[in-house]
PDB file of C-alpha atoms in Angstrom:
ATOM      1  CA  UNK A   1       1.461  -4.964 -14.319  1.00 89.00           C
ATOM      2  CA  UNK A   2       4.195  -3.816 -12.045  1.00 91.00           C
ATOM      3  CA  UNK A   3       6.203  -6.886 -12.807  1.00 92.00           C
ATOM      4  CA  UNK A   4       5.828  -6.465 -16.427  1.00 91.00           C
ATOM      5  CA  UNK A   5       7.278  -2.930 -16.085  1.00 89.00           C
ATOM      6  CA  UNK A   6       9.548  -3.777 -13.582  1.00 92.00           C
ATOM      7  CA  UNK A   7      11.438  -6.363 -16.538  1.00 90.00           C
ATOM      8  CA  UNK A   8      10.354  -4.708 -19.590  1.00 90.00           C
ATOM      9  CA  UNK A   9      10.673  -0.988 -18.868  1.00 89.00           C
ATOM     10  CA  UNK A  10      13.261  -0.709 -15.860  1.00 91.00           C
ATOM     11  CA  UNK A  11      17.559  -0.382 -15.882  1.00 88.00           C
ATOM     12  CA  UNK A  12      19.999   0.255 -13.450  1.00 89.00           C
ATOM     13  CA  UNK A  13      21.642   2.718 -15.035  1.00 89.00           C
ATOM     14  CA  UNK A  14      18.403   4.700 -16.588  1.00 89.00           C
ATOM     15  CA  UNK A  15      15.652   4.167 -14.403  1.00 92.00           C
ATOM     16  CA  UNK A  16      12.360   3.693 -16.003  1.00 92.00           C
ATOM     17  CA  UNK A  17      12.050   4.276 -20.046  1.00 90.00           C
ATOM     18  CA  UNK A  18       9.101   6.407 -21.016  1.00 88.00           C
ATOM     19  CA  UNK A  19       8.045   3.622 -23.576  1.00 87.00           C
ATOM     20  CA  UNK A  20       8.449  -0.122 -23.019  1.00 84.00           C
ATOM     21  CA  UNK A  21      10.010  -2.560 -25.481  1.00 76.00           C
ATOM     22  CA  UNK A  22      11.582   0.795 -27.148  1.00 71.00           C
ATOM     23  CA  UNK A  23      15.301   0.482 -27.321  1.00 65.00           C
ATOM     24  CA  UNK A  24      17.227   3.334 -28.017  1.00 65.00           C
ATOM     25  CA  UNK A  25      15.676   6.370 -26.048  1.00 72.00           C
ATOM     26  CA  UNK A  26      17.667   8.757 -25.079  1.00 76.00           C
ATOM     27  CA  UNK A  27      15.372  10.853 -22.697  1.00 83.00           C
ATOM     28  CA  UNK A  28      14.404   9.792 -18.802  1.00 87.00           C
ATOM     29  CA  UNK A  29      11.134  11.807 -17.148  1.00 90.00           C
ATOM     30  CA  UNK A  30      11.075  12.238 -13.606  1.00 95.00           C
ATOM     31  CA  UNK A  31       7.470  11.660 -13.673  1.00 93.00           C
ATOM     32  CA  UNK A  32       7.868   8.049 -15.162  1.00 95.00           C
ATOM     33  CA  UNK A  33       9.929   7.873 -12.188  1.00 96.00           C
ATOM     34  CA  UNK A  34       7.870   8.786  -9.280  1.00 97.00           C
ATOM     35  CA  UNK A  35       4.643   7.397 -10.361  1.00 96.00           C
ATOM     36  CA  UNK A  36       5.722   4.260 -10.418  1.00 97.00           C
ATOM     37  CA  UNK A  37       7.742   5.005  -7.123  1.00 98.00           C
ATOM     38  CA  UNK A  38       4.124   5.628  -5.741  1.00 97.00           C
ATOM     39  CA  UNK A  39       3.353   2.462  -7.021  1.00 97.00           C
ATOM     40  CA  UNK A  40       5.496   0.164  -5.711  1.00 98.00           C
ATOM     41  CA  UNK A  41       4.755   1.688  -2.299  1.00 98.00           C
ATOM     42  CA  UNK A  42       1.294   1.275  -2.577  1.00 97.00           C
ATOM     43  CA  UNK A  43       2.266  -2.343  -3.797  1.00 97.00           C
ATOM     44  CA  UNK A  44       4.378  -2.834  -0.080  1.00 97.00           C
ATOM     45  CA  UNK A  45       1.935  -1.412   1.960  1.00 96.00           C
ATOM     46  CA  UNK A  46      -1.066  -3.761   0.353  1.00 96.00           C
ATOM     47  CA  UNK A  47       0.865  -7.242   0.748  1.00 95.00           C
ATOM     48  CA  UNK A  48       3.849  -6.358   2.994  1.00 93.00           C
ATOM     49  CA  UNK A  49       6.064  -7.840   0.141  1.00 94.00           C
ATOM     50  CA  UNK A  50       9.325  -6.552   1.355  1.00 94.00           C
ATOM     51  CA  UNK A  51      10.630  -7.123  -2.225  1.00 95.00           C
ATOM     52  CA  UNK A  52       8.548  -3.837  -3.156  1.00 97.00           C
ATOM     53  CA  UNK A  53      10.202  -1.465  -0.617  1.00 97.00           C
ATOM     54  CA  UNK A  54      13.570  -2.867  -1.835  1.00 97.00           C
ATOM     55  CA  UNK A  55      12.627  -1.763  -5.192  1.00 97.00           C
ATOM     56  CA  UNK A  56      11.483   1.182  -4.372  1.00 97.00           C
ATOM     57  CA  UNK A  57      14.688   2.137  -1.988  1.00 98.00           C
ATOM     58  CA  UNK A  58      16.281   1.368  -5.834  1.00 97.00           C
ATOM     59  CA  UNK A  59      13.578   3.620  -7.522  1.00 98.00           C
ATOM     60  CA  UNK A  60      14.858   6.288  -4.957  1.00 98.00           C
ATOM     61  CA  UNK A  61      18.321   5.811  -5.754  1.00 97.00           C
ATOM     62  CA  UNK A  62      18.182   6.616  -9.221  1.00 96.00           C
ATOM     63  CA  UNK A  63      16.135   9.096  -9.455  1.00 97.00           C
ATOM     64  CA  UNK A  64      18.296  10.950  -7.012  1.00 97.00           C
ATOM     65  CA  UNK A  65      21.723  10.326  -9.324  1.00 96.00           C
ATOM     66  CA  UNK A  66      19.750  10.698 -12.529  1.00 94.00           C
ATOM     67  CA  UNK A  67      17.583  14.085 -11.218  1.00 95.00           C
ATOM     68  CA  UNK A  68      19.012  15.381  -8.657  1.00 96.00           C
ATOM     69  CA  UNK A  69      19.975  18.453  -8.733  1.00 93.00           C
ATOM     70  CA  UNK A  70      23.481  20.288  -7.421  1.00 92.00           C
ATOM     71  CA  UNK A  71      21.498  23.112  -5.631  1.00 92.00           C
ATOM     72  CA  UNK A  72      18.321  20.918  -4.254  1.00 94.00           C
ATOM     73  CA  UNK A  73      15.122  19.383  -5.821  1.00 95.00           C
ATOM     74  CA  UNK A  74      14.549  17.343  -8.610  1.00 96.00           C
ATOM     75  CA  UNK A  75      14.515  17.968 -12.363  1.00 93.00           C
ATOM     76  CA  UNK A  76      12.261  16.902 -15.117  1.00 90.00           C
ATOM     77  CA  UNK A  77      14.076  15.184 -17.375  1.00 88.00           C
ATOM     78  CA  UNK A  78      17.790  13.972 -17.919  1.00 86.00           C
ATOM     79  CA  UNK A  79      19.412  12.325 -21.160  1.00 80.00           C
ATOM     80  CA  UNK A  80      20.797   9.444 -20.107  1.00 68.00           C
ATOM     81  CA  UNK A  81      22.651   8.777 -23.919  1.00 65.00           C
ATOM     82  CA  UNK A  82      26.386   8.931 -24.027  1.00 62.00           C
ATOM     83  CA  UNK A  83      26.747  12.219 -26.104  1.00 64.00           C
ATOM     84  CA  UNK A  84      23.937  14.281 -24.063  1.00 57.00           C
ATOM     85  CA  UNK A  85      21.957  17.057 -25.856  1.00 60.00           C
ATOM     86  CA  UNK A  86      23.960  20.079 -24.863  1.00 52.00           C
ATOM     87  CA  UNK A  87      20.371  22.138 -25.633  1.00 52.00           C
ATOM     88  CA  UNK A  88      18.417  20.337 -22.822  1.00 64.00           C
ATOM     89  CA  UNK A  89      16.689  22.807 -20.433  1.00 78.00           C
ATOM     90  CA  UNK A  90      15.308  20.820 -17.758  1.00 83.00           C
ATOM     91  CA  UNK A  91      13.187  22.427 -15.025  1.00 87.00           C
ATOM     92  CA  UNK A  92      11.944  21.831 -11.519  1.00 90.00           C
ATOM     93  CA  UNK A  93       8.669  20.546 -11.818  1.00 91.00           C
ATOM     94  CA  UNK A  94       6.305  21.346  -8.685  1.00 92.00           C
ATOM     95  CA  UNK A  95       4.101  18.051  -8.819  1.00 91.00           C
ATOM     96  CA  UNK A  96       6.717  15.607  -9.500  1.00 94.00           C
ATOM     97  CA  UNK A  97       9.004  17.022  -6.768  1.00 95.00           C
ATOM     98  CA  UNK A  98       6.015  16.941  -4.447  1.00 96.00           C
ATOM     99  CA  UNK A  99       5.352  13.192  -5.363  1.00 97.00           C
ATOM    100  CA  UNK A 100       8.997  12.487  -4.849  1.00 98.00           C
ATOM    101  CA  UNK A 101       9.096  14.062  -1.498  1.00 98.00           C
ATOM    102  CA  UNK A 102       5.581  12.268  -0.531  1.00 98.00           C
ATOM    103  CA  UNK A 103       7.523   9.231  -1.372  1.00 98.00           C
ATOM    104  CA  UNK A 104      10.375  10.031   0.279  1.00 98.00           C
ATOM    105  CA  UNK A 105       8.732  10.823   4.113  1.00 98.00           C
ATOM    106  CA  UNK A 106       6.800   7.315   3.465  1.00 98.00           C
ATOM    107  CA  UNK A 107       9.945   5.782   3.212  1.00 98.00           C
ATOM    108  CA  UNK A 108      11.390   7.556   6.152  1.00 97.00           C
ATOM    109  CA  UNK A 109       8.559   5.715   7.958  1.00 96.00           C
ATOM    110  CA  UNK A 110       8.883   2.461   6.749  1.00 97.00           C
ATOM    111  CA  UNK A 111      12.382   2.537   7.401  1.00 96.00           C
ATOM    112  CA  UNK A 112      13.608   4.285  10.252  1.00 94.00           C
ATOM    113  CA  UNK A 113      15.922   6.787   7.994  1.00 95.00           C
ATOM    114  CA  UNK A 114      15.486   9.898   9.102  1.00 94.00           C
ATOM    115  CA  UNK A 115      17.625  11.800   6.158  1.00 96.00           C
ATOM    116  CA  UNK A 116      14.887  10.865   3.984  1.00 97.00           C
ATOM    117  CA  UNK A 117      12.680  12.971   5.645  1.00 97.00           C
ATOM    118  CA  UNK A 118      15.164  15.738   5.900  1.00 97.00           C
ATOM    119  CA  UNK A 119      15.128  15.554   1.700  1.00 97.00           C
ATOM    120  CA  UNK A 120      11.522  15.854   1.680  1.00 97.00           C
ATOM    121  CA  UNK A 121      11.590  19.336   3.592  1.00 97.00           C
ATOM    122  CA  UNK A 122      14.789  20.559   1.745  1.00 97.00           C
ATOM    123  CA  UNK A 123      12.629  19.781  -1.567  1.00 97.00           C
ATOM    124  CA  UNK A 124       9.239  20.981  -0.394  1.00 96.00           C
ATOM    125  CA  UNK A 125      10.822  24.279   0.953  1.00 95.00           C
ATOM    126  CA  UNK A 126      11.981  24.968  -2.961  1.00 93.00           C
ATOM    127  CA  UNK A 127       8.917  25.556  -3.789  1.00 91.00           C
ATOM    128  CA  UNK A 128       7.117  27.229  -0.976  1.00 89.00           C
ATOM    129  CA  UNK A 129       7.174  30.517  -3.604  1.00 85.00           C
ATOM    130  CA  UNK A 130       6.445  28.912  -6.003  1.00 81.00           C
ATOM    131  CA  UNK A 131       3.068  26.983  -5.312  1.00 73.00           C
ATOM    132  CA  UNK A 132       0.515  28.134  -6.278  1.00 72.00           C
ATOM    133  CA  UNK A 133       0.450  29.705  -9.546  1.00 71.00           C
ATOM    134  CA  UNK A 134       3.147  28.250 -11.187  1.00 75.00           C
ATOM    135  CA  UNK A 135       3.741  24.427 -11.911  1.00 78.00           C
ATOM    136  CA  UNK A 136       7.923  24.312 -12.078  1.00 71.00           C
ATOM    137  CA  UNK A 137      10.867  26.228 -10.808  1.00 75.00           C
ATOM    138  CA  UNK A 138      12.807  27.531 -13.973  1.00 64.00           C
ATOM    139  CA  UNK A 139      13.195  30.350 -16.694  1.00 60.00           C
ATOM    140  CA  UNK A 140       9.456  31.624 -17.581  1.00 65.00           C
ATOM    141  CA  UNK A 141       7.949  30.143 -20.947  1.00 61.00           C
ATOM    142  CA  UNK A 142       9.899  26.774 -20.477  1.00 58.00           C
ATOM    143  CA  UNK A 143       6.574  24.160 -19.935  1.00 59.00           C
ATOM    144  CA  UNK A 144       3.725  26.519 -21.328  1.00 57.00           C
ATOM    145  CA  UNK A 145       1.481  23.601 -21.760  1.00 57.00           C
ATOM    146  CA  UNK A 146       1.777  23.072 -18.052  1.00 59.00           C
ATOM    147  CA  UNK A 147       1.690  26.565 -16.861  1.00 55.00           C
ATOM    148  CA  UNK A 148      -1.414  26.861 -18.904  1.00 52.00           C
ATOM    149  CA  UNK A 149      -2.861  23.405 -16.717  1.00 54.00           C
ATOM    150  CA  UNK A 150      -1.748  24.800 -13.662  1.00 53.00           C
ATOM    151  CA  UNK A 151      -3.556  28.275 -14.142  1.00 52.00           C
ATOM    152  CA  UNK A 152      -7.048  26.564 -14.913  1.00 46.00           C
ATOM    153  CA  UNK A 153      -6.711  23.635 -12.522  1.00 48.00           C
ATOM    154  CA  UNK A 154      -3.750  23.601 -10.301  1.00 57.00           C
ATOM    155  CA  UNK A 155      -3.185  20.237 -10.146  1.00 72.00           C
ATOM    156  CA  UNK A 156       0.347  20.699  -8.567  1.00 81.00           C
ATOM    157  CA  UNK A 157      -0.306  23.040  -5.780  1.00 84.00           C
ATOM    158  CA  UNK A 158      -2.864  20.636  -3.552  1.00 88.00           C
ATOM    159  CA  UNK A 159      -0.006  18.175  -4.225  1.00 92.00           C
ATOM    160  CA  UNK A 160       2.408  20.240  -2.625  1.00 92.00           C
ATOM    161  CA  UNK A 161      -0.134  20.802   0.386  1.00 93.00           C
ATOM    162  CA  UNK A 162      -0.834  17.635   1.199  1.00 94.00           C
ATOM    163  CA  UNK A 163       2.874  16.570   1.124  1.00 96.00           C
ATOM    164  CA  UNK A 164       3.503  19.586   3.333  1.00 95.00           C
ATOM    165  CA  UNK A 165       0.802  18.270   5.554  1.00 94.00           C
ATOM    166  CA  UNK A 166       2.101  15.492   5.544  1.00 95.00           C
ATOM    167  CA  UNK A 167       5.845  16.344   6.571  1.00 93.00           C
ATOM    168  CA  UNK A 168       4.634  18.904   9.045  1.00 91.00           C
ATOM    169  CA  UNK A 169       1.687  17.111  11.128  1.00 90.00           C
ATOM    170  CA  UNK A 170       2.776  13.634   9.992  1.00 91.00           C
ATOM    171  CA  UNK A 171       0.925  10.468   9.084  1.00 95.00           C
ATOM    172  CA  UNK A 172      -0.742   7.928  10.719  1.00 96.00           C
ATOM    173  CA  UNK A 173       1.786   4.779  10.603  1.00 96.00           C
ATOM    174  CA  UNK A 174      -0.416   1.421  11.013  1.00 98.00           C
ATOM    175  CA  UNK A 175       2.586  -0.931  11.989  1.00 98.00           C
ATOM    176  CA  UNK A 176       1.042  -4.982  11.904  1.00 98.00           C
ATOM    177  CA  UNK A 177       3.674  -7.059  13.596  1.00 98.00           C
ATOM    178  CA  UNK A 178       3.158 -10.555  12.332  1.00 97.00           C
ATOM    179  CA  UNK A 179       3.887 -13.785   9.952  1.00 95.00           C
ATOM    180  CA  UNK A 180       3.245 -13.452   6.621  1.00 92.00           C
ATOM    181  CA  UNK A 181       1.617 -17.016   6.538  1.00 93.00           C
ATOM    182  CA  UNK A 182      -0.647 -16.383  10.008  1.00 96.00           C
ATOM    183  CA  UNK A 183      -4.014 -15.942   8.659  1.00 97.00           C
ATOM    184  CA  UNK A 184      -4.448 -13.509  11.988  1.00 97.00           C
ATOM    185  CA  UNK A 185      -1.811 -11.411  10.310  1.00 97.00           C
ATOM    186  CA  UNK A 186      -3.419 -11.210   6.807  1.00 97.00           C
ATOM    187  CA  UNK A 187      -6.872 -10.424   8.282  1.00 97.00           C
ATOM    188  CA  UNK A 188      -6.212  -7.692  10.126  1.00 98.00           C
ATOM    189  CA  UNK A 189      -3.917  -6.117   7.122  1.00 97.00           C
ATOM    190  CA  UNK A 190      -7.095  -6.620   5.156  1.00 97.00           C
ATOM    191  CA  UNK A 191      -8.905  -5.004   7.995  1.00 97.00           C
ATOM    192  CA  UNK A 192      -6.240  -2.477   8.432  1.00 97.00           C
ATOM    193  CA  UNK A 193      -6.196  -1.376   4.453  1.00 97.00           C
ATOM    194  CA  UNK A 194     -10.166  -0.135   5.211  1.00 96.00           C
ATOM    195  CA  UNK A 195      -9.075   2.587   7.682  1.00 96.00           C
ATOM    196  CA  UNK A 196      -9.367   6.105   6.341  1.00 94.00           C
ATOM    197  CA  UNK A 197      -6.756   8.015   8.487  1.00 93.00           C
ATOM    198  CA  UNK A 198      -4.580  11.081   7.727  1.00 90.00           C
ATOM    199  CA  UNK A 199      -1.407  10.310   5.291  1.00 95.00           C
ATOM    200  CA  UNK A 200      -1.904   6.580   6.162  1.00 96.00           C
ATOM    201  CA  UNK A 201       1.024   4.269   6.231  1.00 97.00           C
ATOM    202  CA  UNK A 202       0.808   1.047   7.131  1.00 98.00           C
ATOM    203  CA  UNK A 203       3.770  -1.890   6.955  1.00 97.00           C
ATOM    204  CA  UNK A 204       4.044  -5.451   7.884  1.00 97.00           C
ATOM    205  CA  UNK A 205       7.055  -6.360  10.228  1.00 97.00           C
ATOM    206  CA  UNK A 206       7.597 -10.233  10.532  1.00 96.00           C
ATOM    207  CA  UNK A 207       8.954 -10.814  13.875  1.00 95.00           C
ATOM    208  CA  UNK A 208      11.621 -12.848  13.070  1.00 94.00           C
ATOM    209  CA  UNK A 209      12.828 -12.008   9.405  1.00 94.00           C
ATOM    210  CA  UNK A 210      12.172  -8.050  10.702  1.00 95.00           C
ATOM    211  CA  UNK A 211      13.220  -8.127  14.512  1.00 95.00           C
ATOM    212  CA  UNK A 212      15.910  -5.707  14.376  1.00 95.00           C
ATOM    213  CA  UNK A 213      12.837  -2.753  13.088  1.00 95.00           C
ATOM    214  CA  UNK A 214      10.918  -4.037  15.505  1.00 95.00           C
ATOM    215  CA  UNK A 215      12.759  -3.994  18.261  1.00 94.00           C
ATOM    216  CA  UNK A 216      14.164  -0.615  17.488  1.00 93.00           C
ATOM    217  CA  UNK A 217      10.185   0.604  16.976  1.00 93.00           C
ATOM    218  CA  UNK A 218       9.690  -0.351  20.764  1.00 93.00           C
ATOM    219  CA  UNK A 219       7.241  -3.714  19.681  1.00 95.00           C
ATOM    220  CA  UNK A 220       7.521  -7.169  21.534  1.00 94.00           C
ATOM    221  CA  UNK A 221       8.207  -9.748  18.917  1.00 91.00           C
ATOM    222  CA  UNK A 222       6.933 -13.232  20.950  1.00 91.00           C
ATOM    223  CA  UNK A 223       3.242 -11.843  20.912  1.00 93.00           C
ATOM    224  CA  UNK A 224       0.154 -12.903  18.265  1.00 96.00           C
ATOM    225  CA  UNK A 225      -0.005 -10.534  15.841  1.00 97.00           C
ATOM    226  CA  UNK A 226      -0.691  -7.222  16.653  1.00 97.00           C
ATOM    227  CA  UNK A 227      -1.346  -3.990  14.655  1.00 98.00           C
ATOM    228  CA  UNK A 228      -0.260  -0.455  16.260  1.00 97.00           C
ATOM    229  CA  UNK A 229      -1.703   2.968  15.313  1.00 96.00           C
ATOM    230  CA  UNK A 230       1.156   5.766  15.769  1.00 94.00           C
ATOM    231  CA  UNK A 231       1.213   9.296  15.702  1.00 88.00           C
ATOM    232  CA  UNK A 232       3.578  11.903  16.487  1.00 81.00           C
ATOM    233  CA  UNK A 233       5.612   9.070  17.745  1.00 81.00           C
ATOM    234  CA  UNK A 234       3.402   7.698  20.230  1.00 88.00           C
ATOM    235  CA  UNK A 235       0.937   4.527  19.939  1.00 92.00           C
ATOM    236  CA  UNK A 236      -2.318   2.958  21.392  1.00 93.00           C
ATOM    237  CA  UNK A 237      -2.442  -0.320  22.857  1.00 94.00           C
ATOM    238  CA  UNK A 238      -1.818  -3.416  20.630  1.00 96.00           C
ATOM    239  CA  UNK A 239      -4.955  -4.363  17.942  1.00 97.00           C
ATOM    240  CA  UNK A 240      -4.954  -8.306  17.369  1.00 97.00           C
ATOM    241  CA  UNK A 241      -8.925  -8.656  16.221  1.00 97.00           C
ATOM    242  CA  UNK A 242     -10.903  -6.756  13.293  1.00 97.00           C
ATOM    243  CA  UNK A 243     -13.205  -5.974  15.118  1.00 97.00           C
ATOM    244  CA  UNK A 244     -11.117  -3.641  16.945  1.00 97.00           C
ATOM    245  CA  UNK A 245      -9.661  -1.733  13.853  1.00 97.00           C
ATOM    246  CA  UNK A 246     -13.021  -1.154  12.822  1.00 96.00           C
ATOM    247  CA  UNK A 247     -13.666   0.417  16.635  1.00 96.00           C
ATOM    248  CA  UNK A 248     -10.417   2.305  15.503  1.00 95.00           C
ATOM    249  CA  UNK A 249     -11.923   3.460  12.331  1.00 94.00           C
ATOM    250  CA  UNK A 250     -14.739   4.631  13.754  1.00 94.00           C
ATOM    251  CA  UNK A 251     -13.342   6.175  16.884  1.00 92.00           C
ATOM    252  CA  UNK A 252     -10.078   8.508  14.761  1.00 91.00           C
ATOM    253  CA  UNK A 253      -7.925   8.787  17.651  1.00 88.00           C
ATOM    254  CA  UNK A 254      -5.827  10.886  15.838  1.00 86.00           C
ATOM    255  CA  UNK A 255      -7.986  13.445  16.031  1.00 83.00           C
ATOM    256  CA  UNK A 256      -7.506  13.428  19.820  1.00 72.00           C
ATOM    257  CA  UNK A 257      -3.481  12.918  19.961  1.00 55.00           C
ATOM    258  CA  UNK A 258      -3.655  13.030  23.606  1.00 48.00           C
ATOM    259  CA  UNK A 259      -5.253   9.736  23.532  1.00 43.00           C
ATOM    260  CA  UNK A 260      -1.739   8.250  22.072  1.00 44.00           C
ATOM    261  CA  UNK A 261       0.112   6.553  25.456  1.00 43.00           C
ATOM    262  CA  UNK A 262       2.545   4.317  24.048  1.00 41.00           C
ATOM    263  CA  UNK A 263       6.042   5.945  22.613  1.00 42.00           C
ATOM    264  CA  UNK A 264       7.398   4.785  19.455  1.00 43.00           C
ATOM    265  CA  UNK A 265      10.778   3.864  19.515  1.00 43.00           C
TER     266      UNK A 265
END
C-alpha cells in the first residue's frame, strides 16, 4: 500500500496528491502529508527498513517548503500550480501541526538531530492557546465544519497533549543493535514491537552499515544483538533474549527512572 502511494501519488516538487492517478490538481493538504509521514515511520520502526526513514526525512522536507509558514507552524493547504489562487486562505490546523510535530521529535530520536526537536516545541507552543476549543489558528469562521468537530469531540486537543507529553517527558526509545539477516535480531524486534511503553520508539541499528549512530549512541558494535530501553537519556543493561523483553514489559522501568544506569550518548 505504501509503495503503491509512494509511485502513484508522491512528487518532489508537490508532496503527496490528495487523489492518486489524478493529474492536474492544483491543491496540496497538509494532512495527506503527515498521515502518511506517520506511516512511513510506523513502516521503519516495524522492519528497520532504513529506506522508510529516508523517505520520511523527504516527507519532512517538503512539507516544511510547501507548509511552512514565515512566522512558525504549519498550514493546511498550499497550491502548488504555477498561477496560485490569489483567494486561498489557508489556516493553522491544530491536529495536523500536532501530528507533524509528533513526527518530527520521533525523528529527532531516530536520528540524533536535535533541531528537529526544537521545531516540534516552536510548533506545539503555537498552539498552547489555542487547544482546546478550537481546531486551527486563523481568522474565526474559516473551517466551520471542523470547529463544529472539535466542539462535540475534540479530536485535536488530546493530539496536542500527547505530543506535548511526548516532547516534555519524552519517549521510551527501544534501540536493537543488530543484522538485519540474524534471526536473533528479528526475534527480539518481533518481541520488542509487543512492549506497551510511553511514546514508544524503537529502531534497528546494523552494526556495521549504522556504526557511526551507534557509536555516537554510546553502544558496542562487536556484541550479539542487543536491544536497549532508554529514557531521559539513560539505559538498562543490554536485552539479547525474549524472554527478557517480556520481563521488561512486565516490569515498566520507566515508571521508576531511577532504575535507568546506563547514559545514552
Amino acid at each position: 500500500m505504501l509503495d503503491h502511494l509512494w509511485q502513484q501519488g508522491w512528487s518532489k516538487e508537490g508532496g503527496f496528491s490528495h487523489v492518486l492517478e489524478a493529474p492536474g490538481q492544483q491543491f496540496r493538504y497538509l494532512s495527506d502529508q503527515v498521515h502518511a509521514l506517520g506511516a512511513f515511520l510506523c513502516l521503519y520502526e516495524s522492519t528497520g527498513n532504513p529506506g522508510a526513514l529516508e523517505t520520511s526525512l523527504q516527507v519532512v522536507d517538503c512539507i516544511q517548503r510547501l507548509f511552512g509558514a514565515s512566522d512558525g507552524g504549519y498550514l493546511d493547504v498550499c497550491d502548488v500550480s504555477p498561477n496560485p489562487d490569489a483567494m486561498l486562505r489557508p489556516v493553522k490546523p491544530v491536529l495536523e501541526n500536532s501530528l507533524m510535530a509528533e513526527a518530527l521529535i520521533r525523528l529527532s530520536h531516530l536520528t540524533g538531530q536535535e533541531d528537529l526537536e526544537q521545531q516540534a516545541r516552536d510548533t506545539l507552543m503555537l498552539f498552547r492557546d489555542v487547544a482546546p476549543g478550537s481546531s486551527y489558528k486563523g481568522p474565526p469562521g474559516f473551517r466551520r465544519m471542523e470547529e463544529d468537530e472539535e466542539r462535540l469531540y475534540l479530536p485535536a486537543a488530546p493530539v496536542w497533549a500527547m505530543a506535548w507529553d511526548m516532547l516534555e517527558h519524552g519517549p521510551v526509545d527501544l534501540v536493537l543493535v543488530g543484522a538485519a539477516a540474524d534471526r536473533r535480531t528479528q526475534r527480539l524486534l518481533r518481541s520488542a514491537l509487543r512492549v506497551f511503553a510511553p511514546h514508544r520508539i524503537i529502531q534497528v541499528l546494523d552494526p556495521q552499515e549504522d556504526e557511526v549512530r551507534v557509536s555516537a549512541l554510546g553502544f558496542p558494535v562487536n556484541t550479539p544483538p542487543s536491544l536497549y530501553a532508554c529514557m531521559s537519556g539513560m539505559c538498562l543493561s543490554p536485552i539479547h533474549t525474549p524472554a527478557q523483553v517480556r520481563s521488561l514489559a512486565s516490569e515498566q522501568p520507566w515508571s521508576q527512572s531511577g532504575r535507568f544506569t546506563i547514559r545514552l550518548g
